[in-house]
Coordinates of C-alpha atoms and ligand atoms in Angstrom, one line a residue:
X1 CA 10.1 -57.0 31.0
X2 CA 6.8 -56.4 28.7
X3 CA 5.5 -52.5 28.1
X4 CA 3.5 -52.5 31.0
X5 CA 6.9 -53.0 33.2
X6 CA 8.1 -49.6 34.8
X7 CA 11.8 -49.4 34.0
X8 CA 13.9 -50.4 36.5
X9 CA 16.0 -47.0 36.2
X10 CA 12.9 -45.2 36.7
X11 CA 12.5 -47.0 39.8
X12 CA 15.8 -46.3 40.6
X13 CA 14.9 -42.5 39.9
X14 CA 11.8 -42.7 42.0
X15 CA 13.7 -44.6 45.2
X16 CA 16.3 -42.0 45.0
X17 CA 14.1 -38.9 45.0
X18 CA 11.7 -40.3 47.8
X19 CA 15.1 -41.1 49.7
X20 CA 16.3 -38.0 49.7
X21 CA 13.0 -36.5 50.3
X22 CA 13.1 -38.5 53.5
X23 CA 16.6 -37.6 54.5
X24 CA 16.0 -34.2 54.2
X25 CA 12.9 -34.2 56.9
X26 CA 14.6 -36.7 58.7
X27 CA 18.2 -34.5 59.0
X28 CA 17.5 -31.1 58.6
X29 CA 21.5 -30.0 58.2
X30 CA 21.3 -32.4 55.0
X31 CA 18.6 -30.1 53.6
X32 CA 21.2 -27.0 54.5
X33 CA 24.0 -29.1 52.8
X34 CA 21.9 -29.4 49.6
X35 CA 21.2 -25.8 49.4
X36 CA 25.1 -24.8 49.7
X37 CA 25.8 -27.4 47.0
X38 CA 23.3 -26.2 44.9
X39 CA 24.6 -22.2 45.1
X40 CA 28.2 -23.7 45.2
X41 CA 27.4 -25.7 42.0
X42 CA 25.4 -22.8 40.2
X43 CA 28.3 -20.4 40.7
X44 CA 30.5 -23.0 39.5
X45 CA 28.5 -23.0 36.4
X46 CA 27.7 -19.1 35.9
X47 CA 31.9 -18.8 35.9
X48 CA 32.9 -20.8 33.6
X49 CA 30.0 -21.4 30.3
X50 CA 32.8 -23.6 28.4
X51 CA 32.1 -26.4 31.8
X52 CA 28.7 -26.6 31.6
X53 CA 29.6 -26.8 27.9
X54 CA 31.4 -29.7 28.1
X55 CA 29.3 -31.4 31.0
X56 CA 26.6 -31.0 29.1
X57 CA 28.2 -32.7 26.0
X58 CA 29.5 -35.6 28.2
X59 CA 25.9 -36.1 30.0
X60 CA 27.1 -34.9 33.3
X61 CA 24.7 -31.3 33.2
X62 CA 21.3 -33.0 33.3
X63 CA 22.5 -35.4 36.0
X64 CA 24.0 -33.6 38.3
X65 CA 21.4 -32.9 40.5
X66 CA 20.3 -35.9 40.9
X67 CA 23.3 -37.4 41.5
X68 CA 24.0 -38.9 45.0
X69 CA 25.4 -41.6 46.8
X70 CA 24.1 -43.3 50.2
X71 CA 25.3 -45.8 52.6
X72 CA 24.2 -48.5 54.9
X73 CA 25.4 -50.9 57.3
X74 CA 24.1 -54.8 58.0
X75 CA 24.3 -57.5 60.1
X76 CA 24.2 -61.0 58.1
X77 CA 24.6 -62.6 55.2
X78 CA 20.6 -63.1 55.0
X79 CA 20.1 -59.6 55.2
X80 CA 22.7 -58.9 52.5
X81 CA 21.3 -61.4 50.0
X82 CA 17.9 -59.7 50.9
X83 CA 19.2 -56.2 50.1
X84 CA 20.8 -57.5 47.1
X85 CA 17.4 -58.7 45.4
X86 CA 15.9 -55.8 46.7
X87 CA 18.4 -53.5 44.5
X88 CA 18.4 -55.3 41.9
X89 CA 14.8 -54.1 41.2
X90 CA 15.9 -51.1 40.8
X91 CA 18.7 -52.1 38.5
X92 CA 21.4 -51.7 41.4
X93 CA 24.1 -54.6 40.9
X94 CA 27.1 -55.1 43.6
X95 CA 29.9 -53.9 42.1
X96 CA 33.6 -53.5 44.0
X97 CA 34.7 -55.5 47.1
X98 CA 36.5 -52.8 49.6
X99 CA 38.1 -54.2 52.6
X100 CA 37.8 -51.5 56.1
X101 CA 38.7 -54.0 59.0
X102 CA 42.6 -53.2 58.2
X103 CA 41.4 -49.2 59.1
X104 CA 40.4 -50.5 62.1
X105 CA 36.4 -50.9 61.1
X106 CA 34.7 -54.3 61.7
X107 CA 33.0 -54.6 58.1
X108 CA 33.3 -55.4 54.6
X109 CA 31.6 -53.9 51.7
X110 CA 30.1 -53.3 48.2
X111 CA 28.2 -50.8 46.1
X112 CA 25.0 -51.6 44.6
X113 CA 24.6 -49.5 41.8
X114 CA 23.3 -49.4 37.9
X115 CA 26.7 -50.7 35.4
X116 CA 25.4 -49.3 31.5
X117 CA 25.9 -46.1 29.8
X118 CA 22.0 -45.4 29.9
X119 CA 21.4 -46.4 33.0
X120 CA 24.2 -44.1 35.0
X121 CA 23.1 -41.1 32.6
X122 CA 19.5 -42.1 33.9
X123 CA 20.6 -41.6 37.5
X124 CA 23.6 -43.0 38.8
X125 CA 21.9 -43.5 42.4
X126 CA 24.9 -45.5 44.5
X127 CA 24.3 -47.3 48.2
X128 CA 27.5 -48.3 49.9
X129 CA 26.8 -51.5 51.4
X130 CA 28.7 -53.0 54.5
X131 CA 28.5 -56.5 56.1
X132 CA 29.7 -56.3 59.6
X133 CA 32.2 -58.9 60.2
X134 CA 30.8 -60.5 63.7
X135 CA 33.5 -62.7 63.8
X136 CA 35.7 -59.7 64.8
X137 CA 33.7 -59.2 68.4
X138 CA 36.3 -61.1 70.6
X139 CA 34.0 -61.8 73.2
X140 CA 32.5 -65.3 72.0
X141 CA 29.1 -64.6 74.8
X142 CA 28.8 -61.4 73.4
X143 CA 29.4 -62.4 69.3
X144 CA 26.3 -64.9 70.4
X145 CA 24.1 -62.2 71.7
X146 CA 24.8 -59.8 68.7
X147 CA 24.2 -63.4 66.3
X148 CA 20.8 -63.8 68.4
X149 CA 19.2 -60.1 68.0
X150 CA 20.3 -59.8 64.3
X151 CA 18.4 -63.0 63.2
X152 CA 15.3 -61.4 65.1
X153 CA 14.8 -58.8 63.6
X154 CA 13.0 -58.8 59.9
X155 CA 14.5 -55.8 58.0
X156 CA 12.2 -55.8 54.9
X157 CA 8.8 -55.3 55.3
X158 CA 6.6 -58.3 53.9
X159 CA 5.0 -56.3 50.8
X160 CA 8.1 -55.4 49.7
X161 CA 9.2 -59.3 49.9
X162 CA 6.3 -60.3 47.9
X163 CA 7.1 -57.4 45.2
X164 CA 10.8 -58.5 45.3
X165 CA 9.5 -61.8 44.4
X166 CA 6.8 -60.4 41.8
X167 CA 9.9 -58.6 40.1
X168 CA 11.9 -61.8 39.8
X169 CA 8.8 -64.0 38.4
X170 CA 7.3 -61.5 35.7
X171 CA 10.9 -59.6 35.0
X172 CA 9.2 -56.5 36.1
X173 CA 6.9 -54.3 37.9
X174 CA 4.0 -52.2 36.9
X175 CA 3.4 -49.0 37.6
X176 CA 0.8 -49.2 40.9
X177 CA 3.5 -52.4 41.5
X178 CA 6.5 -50.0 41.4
X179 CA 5.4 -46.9 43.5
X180 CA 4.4 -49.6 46.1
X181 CA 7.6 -51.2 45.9
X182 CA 9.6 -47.9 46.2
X183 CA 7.0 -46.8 49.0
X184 CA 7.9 -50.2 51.0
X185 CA 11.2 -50.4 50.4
X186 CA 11.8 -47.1 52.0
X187 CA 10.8 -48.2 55.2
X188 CA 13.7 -50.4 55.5
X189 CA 16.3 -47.4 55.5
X190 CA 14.3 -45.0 58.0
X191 CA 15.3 -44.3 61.3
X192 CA 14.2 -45.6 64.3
X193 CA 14.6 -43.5 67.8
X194 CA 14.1 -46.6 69.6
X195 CA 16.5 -49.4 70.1
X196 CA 15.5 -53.0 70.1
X197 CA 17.9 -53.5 73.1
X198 CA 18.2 -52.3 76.8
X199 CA 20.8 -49.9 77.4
X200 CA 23.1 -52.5 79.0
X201 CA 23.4 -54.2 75.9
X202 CA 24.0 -51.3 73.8
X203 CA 26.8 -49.8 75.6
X204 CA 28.3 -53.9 75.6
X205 CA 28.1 -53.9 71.8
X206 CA 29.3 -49.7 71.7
X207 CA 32.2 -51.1 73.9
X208 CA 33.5 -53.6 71.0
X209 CA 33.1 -51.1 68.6
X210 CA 30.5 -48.2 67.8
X211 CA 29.6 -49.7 64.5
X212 CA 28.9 -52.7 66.2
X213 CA 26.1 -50.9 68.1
X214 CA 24.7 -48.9 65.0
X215 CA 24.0 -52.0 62.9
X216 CA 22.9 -54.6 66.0
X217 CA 20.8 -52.7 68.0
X218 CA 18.0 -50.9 65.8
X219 CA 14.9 -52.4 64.0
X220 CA 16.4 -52.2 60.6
X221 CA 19.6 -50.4 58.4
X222 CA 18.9 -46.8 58.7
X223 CA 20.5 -44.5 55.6
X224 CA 23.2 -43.3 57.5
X225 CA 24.2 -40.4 55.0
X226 CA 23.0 -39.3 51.7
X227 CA 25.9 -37.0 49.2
X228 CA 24.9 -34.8 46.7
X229 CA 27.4 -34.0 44.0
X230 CA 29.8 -30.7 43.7
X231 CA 31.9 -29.3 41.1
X232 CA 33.5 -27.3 43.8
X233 CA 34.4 -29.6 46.6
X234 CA 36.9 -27.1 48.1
X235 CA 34.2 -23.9 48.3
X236 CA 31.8 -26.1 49.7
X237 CA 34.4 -27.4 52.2
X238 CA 35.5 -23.6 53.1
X239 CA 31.3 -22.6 53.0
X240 CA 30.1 -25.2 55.6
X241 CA 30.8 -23.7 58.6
X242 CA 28.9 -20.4 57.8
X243 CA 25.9 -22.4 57.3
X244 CA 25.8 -23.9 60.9
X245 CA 27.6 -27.1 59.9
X246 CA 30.9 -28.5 61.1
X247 CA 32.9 -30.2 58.4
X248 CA 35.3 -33.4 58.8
X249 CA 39.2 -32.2 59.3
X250 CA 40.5 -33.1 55.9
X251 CA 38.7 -33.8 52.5
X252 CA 39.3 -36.9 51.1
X253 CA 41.0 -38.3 48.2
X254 CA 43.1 -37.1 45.4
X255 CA 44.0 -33.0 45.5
X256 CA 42.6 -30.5 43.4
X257 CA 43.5 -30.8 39.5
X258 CA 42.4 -29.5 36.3
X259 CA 41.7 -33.0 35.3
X260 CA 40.1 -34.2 38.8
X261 CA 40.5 -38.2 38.5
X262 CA 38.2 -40.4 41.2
X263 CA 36.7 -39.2 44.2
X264 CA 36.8 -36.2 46.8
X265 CA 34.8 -36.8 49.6
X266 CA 34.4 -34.9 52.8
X267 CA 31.5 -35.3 55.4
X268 CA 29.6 -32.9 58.4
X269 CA 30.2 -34.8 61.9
X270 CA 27.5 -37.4 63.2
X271 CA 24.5 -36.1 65.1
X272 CA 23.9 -37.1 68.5
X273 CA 20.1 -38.2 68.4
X274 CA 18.2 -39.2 71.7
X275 CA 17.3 -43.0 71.7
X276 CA 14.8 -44.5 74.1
X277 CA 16.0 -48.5 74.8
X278 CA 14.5 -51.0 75.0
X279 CA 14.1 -51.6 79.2
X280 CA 13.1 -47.2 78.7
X281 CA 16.3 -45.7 79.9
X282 CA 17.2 -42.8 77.3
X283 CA 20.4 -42.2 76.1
X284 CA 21.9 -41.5 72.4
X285 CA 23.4 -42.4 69.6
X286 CA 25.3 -41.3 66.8
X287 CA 25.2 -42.3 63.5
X288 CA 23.6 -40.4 60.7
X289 CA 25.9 -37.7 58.9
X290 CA 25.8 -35.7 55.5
X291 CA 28.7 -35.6 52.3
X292 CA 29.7 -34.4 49.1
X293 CA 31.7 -36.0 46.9
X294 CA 33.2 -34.6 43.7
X295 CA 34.3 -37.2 40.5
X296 CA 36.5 -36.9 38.2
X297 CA 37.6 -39.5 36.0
X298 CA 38.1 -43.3 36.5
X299 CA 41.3 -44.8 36.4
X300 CA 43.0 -48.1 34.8
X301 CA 45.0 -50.4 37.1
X302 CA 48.2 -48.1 36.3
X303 CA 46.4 -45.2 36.7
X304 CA 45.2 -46.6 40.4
X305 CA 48.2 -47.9 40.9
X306 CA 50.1 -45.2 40.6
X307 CA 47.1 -43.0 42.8
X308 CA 47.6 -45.4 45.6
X309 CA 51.4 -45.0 45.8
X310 CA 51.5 -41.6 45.6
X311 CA 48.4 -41.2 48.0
X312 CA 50.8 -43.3 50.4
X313 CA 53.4 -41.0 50.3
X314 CA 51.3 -38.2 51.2
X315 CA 49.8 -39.5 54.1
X316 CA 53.3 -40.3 55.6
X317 CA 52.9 -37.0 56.9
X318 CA 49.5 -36.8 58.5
X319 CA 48.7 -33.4 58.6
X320 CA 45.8 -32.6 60.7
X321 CA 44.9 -29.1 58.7
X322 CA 43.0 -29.6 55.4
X323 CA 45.2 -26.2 53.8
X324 CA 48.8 -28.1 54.8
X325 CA 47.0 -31.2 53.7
X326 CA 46.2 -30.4 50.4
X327 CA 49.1 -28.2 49.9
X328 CA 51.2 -31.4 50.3
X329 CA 48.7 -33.9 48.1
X330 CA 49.2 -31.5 45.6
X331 CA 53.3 -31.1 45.7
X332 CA 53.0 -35.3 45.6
X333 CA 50.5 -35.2 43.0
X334 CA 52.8 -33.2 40.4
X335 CA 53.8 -36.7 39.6
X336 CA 50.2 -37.6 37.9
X337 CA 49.7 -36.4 34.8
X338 CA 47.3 -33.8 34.5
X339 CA 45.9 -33.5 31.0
X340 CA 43.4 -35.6 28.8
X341 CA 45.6 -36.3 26.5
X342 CA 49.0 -37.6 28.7
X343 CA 45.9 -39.7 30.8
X344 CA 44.5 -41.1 27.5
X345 CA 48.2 -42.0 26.1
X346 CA 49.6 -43.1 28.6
X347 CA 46.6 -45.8 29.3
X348 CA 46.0 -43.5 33.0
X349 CA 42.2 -43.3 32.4
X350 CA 39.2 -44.8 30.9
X351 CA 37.5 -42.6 27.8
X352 CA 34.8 -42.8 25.9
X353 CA 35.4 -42.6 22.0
X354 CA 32.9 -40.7 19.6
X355 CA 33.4 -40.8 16.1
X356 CA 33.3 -37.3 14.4
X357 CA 30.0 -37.0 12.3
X358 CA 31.1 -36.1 8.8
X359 CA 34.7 -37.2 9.4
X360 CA 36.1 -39.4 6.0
X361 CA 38.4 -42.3 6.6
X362 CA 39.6 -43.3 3.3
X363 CA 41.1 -46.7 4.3
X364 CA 39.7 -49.7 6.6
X365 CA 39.9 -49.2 10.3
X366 CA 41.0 -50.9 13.4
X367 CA 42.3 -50.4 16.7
X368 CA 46.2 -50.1 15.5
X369 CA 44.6 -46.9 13.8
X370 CA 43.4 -45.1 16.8
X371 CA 46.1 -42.1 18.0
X372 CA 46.6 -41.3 14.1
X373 CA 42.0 -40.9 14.1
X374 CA 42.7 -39.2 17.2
X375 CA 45.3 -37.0 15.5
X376 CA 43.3 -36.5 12.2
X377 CA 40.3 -35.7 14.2
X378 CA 38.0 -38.0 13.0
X379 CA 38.0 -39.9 16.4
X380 CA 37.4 -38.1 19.8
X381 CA 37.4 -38.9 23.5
X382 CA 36.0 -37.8 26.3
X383 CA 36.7 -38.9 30.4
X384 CA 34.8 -41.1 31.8
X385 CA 33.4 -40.5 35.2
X386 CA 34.4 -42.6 38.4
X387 CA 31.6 -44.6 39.5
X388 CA 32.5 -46.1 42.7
X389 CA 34.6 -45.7 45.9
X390 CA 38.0 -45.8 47.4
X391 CA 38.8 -47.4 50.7
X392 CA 41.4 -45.3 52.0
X393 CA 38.7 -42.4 51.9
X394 CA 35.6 -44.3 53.2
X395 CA 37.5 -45.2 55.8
X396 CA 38.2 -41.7 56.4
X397 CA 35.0 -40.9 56.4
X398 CA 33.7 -43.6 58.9
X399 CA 36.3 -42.8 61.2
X400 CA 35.4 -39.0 61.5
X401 CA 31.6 -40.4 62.8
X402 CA 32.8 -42.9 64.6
X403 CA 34.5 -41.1 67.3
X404 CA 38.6 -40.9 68.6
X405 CA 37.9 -43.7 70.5
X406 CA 38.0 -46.7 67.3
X407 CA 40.1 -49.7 66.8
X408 CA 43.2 -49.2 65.0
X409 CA 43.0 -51.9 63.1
X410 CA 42.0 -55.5 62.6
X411 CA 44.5 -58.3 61.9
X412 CA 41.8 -60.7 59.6
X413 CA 42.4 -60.6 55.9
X414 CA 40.2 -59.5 53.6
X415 CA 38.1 -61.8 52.4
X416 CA 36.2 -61.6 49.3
X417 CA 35.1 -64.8 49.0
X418 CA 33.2 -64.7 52.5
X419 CA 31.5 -61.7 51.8
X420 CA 30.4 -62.9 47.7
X421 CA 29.2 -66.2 49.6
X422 CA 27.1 -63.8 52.4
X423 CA 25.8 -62.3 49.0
X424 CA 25.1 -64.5 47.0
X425 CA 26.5 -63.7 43.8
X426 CA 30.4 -62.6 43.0
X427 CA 30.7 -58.7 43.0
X428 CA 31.8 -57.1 39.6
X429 CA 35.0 -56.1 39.2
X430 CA 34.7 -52.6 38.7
X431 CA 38.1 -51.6 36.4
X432 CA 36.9 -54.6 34.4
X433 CA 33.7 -52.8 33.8
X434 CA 35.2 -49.5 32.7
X435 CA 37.7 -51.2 30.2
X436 CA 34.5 -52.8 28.6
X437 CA 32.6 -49.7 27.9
X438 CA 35.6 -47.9 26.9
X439 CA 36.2 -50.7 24.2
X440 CA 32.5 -50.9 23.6
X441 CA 32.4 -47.1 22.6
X442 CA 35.1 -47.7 20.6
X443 CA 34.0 -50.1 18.4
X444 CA 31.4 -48.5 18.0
X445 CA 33.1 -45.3 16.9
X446 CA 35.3 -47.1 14.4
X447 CA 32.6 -49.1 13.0
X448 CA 30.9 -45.8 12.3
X449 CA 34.0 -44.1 10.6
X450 CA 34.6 -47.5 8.8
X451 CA 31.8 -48.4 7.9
X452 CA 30.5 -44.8 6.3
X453 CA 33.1 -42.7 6.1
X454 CA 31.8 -40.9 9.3
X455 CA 28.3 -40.5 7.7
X456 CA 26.4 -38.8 10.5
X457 CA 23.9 -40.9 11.4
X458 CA 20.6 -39.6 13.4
X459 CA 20.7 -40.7 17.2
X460 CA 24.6 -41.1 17.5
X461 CA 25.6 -39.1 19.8
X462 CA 22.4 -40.1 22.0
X463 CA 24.0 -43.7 21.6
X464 CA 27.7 -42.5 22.9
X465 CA 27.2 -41.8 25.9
Ligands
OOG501 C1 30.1 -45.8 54.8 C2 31.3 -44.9 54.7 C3 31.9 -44.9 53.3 C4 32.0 -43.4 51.3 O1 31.4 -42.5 50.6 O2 33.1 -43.7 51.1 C5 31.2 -44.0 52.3 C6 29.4 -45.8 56.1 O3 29.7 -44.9 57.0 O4 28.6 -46.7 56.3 O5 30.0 -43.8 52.4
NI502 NI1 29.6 -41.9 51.5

């Protein structure tokens, strides 16, 4: 990149913003969804100064608003490598494999997103990427037909191919480059209300499975949600329906805590939106839906480990009211620590070290030091936020758009290695990529109190986060 490259994060920034500005017009109950997040999130923040205190302090105040996550669905591994040069632009690497055909959903996924400290401060803008799985249609004629209209279709408009290729040759793109790119690249992820096939067809393909329908049958991968980002999942749960919008059954994910860890997710039900098909009969379809998501912090392969058993246990007993469902999460949940310091100690959670400014270490430094720094006070830590997703919930949140009517499950393995050879590259293991910035920020911290006694240097805390 020279100085006349746009940043890819500002890229990122400018895709995310003219997404959302195209989501709103395009779904007017995601505009209504913002609003209550915003008034949830603003009351969240009048109660309680010492939160936006420490949000602020851990980078979270500034982007908060911004924050979002979207998703899309499509059809081959073509398409996929396509999208995955086309994110990378914008500084949006695959990260996370997550398998959905055992919930009964015909795909396999990833999440492009940015992977540094700057560039999730920036603006953590997230698209949850699935590859249908064709090889689940059972029907070999119909698999064909599917296989035949997917490699029709051309899902990225030309421009935005050549820009794609501009950005790879000169490791950037300028500024008229850029709002071009972000302008083109749009057009891949708008709706379409009409179908490339004839009704026939569609309700074939709707047959095998709904999703089926909703990624083979349209011009291109239309965003099929957009989530904005609440301190209050619960409220904005309870506030939903007052505001005209019908809410999932349960939310998602771990229970309430003072410590939240991961994800909460819960989602507003699928519009039905008129389609005209291809041989002009009318009819409709259902795809495109609104969520919020809450984070809290991410968690170590014990910490996960112990999330996923306990999660199982909870779900034994399916309970098909949020309030009895949350109740009993929470009862189950008792068994996860919940404070920063039994997370941090008992390697639960990732952290971010800071050294203290000013703080004087007398002796040499090194990681055998770090609970007595931490004790002392010279050394601090603060949680670091969950970046990605969790399969149990997404499929949670598929299944309440995709109807009662869905598979309950597909017998194929997962299979990484298919979907990293339909994409080109191997995904990054996303735990790994915590466990690095943790240790990252904490060399860095003891450096600092080694190498100065905790001199406070200008920038520092800029640097941490
Ligand atoms: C993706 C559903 C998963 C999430 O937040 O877990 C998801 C889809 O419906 O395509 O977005
Ligand atoms: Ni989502």
């Amino acid at each position: 990149m020279s100085a006349a490259h746009v940043s890819s994060d500002d890229i990122r920034d400018q895709f995310s913003k003219a997404m959302s500005a195209m989501y709103q017009q395009e779904v007017p109950q995601y505009s209504a969804l913002l609003s209550l997040v915003a008034s949830v999130n603003e009351a969240v923040l009048a109660a309680s100064p010492a939160l936006r205190e420490t949000l602020d302090a851990h980078g979270e105040l500034a982007r908060l608003d911004v924050e979002r996550h979207g998703a899309i669905r499509v059809g081959t591994p073509k398409e996929l490598t396509l999208l995955r040069r086309m994110f990378a632009v914008m500084g949006m690497l695959p990260v996370g494999y997550y398998d959905l055909a055992p919930a009964g959903v015909p795909v396999h996924s990833t999440a492009f997103r940015p992977v540094d400290d700057a560039a999730l401060s920036r603006n953590p803008f997230r698209i949850f990427t699935s590859l249908l799985r064709l090889e689940l249609i059972e029907d070999p004629e119909l698999r064909q037909r599917a296989r035949e209209i997917l490699d029709a279709r051309r899902i990225v408009t030309p421009q935005a191919e050549a820009l794609i290729e501009t950005f790879e040759r000169q490791g950037g793109l300028d500024a008229e480059q850029a709002a071009q790119f972000v302008d083109q690249a749009l057009k891949t992820f708008r709706w379409h209300d009409q179908a490339t096939v004839d009704l026939g067809t569609y309700q074939r393909l709707q047959q095998a499975h709904r999703l089926i329908a909703d990624v083979v049958c349209f011009k291109g991968p239309h965003i099929n949600h957009l989530t904005p980002r609440t301190l209050d999942i619960d409220e904005v749960q309870r506030r939903m329906p007052q505001v005209g919008i019908d809410p999932k059954a349960i939310i998602e994910g771990p229970p309430r805590r003072r410590c939240p860890i991961l994800l909460r997710q819960t989602s507003f039900k699928a519009l039905e939106e008129p389609i005209a098909f291809a041989d002009a009969a009318q009819g409709h379809h259902t795809a495109r839906f609104g969520e919020i998501e809450q984070r809290g912090i991410a968690l170590t392969h014990t910490g996960r480990a112990l999330y996923d058993r306990l999660l199982g246990e909870a779900k034994q007993a399916a309970e098909a009211d949020n309030a009895a469902h949350q109740a009993r999460l929470a009862a189950v949940f008792d068994a996860f620590p919940d404070d920063e310091a039994t997370l941090r100690r008992e390697g639960l959670a990732f952290f971010h070290y800071h050294a203290v400014p000013g703080a004087q270490v007398a002796e040499p430094v090194d990681e055998g030091d770090v609970e007595r720094l931490m004790a002392q006070g010279a050394l601090t830590a603060t949680p670091m936020t969950y970046e990605d997703f969790l399969p149990v919930s997404a499929a949670g949140i598929f299944q309440s758009n995709l109807g009662d009517n869905g598979q309950s499950g597909y017998a194929q393995d997962a299979n990484q290695q298919q979907f990293e050879q339909a994409l080109g590259v191997p995904v990054t293991d996303e735990v790994a990529l915590y466990a690095k910035r943790q240790q990252a920020s904490l060399e860095q911290a003891l450096a600092q109190l080694a190498g100065n006694g905790g001199a406070n240097e200008p920038g520092f805390f800029q640097q941490q986060r």
